[in-house]
Coordinates of C-alpha atoms in Angstrom, one line a residue:
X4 CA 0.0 0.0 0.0
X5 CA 1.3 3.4 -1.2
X6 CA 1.6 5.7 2.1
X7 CA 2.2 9.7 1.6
X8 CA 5.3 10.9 3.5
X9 CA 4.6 11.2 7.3
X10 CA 4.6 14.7 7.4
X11 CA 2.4 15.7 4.9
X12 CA -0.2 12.2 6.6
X13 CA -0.1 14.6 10.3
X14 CA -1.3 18.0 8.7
X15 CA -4.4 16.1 7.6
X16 CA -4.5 13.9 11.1
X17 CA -3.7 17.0 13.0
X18 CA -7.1 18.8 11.8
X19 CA -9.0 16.0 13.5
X20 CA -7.2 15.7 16.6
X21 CA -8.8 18.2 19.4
X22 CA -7.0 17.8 22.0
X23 CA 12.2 0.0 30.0
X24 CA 16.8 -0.7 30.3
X25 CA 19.1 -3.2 32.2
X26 CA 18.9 -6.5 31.3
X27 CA 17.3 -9.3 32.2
X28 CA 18.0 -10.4 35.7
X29 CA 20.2 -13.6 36.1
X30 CA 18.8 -16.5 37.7
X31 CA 21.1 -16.0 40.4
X32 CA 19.4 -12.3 41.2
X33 CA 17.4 -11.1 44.5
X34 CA 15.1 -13.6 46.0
X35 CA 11.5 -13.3 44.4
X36 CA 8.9 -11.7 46.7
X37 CA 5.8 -12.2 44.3
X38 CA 3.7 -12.8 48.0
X39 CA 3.6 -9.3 48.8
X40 CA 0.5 -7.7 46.8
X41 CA 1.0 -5.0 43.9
X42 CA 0.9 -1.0 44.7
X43 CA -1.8 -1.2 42.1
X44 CA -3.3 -3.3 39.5
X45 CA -2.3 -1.8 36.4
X46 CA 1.0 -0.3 35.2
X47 CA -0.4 2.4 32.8
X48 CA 2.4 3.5 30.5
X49 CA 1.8 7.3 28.9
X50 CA 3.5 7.4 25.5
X51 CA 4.1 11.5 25.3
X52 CA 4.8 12.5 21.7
X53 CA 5.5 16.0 20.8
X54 CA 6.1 17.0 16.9
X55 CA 8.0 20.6 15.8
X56 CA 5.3 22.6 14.1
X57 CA 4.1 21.1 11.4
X58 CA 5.5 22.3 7.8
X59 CA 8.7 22.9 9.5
X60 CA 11.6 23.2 6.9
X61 CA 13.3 20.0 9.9
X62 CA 10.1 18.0 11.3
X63 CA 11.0 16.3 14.6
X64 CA 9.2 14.0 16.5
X65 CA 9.8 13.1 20.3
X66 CA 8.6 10.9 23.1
X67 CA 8.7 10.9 26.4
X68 CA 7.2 8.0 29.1
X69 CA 7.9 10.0 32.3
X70 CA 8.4 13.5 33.8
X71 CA 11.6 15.2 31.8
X72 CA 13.4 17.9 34.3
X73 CA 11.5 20.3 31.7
X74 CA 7.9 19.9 33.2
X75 CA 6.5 21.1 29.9
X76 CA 6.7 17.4 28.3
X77 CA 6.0 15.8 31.2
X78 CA 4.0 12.1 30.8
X79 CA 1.6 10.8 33.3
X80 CA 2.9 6.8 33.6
X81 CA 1.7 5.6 36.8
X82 CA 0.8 1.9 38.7
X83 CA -2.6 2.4 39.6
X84 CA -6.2 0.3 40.3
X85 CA -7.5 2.2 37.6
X86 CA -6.4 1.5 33.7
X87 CA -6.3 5.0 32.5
X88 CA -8.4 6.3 29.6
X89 CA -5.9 8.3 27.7
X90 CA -2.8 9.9 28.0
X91 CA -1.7 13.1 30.5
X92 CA 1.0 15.0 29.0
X93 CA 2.8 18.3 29.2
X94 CA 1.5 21.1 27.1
X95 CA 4.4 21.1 25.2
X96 CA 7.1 24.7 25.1
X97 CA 4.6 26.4 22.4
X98 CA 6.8 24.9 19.6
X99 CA 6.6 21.6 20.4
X100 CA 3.2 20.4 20.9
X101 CA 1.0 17.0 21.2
X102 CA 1.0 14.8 18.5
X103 CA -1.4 12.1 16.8
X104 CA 0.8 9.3 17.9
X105 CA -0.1 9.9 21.4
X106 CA -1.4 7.3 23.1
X107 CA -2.1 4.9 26.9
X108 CA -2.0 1.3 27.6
X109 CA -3.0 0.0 31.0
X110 CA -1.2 -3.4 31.4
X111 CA -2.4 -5.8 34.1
X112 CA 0.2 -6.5 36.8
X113 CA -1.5 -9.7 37.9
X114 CA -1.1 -11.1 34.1
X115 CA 2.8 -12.3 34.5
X116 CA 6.0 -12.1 36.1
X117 CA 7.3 -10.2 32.9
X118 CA 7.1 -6.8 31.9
X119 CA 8.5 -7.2 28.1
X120 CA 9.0 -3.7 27.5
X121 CA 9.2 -2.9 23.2
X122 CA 10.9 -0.4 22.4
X123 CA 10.3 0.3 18.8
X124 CA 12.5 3.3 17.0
X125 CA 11.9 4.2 13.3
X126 CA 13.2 6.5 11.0
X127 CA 12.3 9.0 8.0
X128 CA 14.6 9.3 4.9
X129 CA 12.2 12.0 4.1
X130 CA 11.8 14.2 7.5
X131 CA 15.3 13.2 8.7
X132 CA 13.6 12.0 11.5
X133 CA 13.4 9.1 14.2
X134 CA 10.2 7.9 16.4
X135 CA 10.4 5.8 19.1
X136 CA 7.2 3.6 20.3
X137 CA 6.5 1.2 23.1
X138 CA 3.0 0.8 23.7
X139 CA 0.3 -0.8 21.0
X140 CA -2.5 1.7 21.0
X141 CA -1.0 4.1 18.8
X142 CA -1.1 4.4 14.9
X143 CA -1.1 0.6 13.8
X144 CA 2.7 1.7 11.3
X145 CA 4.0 2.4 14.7
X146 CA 2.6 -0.4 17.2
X147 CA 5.2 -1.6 20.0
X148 CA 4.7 -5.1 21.0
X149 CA 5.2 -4.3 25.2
X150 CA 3.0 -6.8 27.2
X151 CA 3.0 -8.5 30.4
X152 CA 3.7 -12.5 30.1
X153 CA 4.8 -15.5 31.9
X154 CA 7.1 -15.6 29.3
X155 CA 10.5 -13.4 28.8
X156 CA 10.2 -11.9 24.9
X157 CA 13.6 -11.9 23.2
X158 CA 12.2 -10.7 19.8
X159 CA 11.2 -6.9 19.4
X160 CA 7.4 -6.5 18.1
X161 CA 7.4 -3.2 15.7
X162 CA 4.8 -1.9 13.1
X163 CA 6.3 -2.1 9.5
X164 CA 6.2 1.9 9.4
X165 CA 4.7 2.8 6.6
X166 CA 7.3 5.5 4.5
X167 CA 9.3 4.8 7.7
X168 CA 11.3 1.6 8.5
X169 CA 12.4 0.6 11.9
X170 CA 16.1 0.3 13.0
X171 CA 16.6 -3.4 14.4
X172 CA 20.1 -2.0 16.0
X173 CA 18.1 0.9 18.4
X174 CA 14.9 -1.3 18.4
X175 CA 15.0 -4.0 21.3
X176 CA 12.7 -6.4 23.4
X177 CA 14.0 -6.2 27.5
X178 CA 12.2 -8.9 29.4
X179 CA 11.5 -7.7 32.9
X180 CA 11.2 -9.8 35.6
X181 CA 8.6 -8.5 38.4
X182 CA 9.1 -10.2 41.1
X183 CA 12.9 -9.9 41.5
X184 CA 12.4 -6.2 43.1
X185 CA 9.6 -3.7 44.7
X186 CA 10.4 -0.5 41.8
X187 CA 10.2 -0.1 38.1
X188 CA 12.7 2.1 37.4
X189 CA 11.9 3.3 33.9
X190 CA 14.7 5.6 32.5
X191 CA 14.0 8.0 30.1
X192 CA 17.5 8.7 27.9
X193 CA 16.3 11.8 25.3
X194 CA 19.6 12.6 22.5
X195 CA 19.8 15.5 20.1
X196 CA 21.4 15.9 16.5
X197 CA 21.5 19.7 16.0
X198 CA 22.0 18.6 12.4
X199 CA 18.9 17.2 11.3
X200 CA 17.5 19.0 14.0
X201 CA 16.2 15.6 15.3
X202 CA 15.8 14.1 19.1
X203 CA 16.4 10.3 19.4
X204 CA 14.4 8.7 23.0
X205 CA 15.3 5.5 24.5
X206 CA 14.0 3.6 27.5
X207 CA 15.9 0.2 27.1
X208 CA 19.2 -1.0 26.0
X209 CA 19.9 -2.0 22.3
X210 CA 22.2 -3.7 20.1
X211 CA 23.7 0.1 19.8
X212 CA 25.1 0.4 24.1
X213 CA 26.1 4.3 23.2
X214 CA 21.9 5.1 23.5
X215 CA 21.3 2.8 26.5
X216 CA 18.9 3.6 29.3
X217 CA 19.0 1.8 32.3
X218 CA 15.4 0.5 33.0
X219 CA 15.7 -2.0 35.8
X220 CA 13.7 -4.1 38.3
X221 CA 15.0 -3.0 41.8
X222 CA 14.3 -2.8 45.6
X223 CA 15.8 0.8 45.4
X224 CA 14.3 3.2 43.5
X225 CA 16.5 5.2 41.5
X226 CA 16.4 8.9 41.4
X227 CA 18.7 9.4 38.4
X228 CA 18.7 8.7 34.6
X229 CA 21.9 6.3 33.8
X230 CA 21.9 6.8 29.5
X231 CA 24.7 6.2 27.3
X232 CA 27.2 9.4 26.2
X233 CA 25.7 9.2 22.4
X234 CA 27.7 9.0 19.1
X235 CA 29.4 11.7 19.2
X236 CA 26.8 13.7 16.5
X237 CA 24.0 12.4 18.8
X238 CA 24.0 14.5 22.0
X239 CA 22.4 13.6 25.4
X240 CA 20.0 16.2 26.9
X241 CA 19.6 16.0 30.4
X242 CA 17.3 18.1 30.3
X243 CA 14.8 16.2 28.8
X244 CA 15.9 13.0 30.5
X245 CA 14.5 11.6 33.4
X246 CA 13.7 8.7 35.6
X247 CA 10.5 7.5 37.7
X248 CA 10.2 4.7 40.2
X249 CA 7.4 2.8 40.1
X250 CA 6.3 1.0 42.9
X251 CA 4.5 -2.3 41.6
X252 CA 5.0 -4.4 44.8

């Protein structure tokens, strides 16, 4: 199926729209306390993406799943007893602003021991431009295969992108295991290129370690992002980085 560019596809969407990464644990890791109950039932991730005005000479996309040190593109993942609706993000910094592949997926904590968190990045020949997903409500090009399982995923689940394709070396599958610690400390790593004027998120590791994030299972909750330096074009922005610990025992 012949797909128009992805820019020119969210000037018509936009006219109808009104409004995790360490590895695995080892067998050998922290004893499993699975008796104790869950802070709340669902783990409701908020996938927070912002897109430069739209006709922009450089069109950038970028996502964020927790509160960046910049409030104004916060995201409103929580654990909670209720699944949530739709997603709570910042307003954006005037430029930036809410964008049609927005989206929230409650995911049942009682389901599994794993949280297989998909972390699905594309890229745009024609905007110059990458998009990172993890959740599977979004536009069906850019689905992200995250779930909750028995069973540890070690394949990454990604939309075939339309116009975009995904990049297998940035896209990964990290298997979770939820009983092994009381927090979910999902890391937020954001990068910049001031040359395509792009921003690059991650929230797991990847076959590329310079753009890791450091998404772990834990009985400490960690209070500060841990990302990789970048490529040396690719720049981290603190910024816009963060980290939240989410209590889910």
């Amino acid at each position: 199926m012949s797909l128009a560019p992805r820019s020119a596809a969210l000037v018509a969407a936009a006219l109808s729209v009104a409004a995790l990464a360490g590895p695995a644990p080892a067998a050998a890791g922290p004893t499993p306390i699975a008796s104790q109950p869950p802070a709340g039932r669902y783990l409701n991730l908020h996938q927070c993406v912002y897109n430069s005005p739209l006709g922009a000479s450089n069109f950038d996309l970028m996502t964020t799943l927790v509160p960046s040190l910049d409030g104004r593109f916060r995201a409103g993942t929580d654990v909670s007893d209720t699944p949530v609706p739709a997603a709570v993000c910042g307003p954006g910094d005037g430029r930036y602003e809410p964008n049609v592949y927005t989206a929230a997926e409650p995911y049942d904590l009682a389901s599994g021991h794993y949280l297989n968190l998909h972390q699905c990045i594309f890229w745009s020949d024609f905007d110059q431009d990458h998009l990172t997903t993890v959740v599977g409500t979004t536009d069906v090009k850019f689905v992200a295969g995250t779930n909750i399982s028995n069973s540890p995923d070690t394949t990454v689940s990604c939309g075939g992108g339309g116009t975009d394709h995904p990049i297998p070396l940035l896209s990964s599958a990290t298997a979770l295991d939820l009983t092994t610690g009381r927090y979910l400390n999902l890391h937020q790593c954001m990068y910049y290129f001031d040359g395509y004027r792009d921003h690059l998120t991650t929230f797991a590791p990847s076959g590329d370690g310079r753009f890791k994030a450091g998404t772990n299972i834990s009985n400490t909750p960690d209070t500060k992002p841990s990302c990789g330096p970048g490529d040396g074009r690719y720049q981290l922005i603190q910024v816009l980085s963060g980290v939240k610990a989410l209590l889910v025992h």
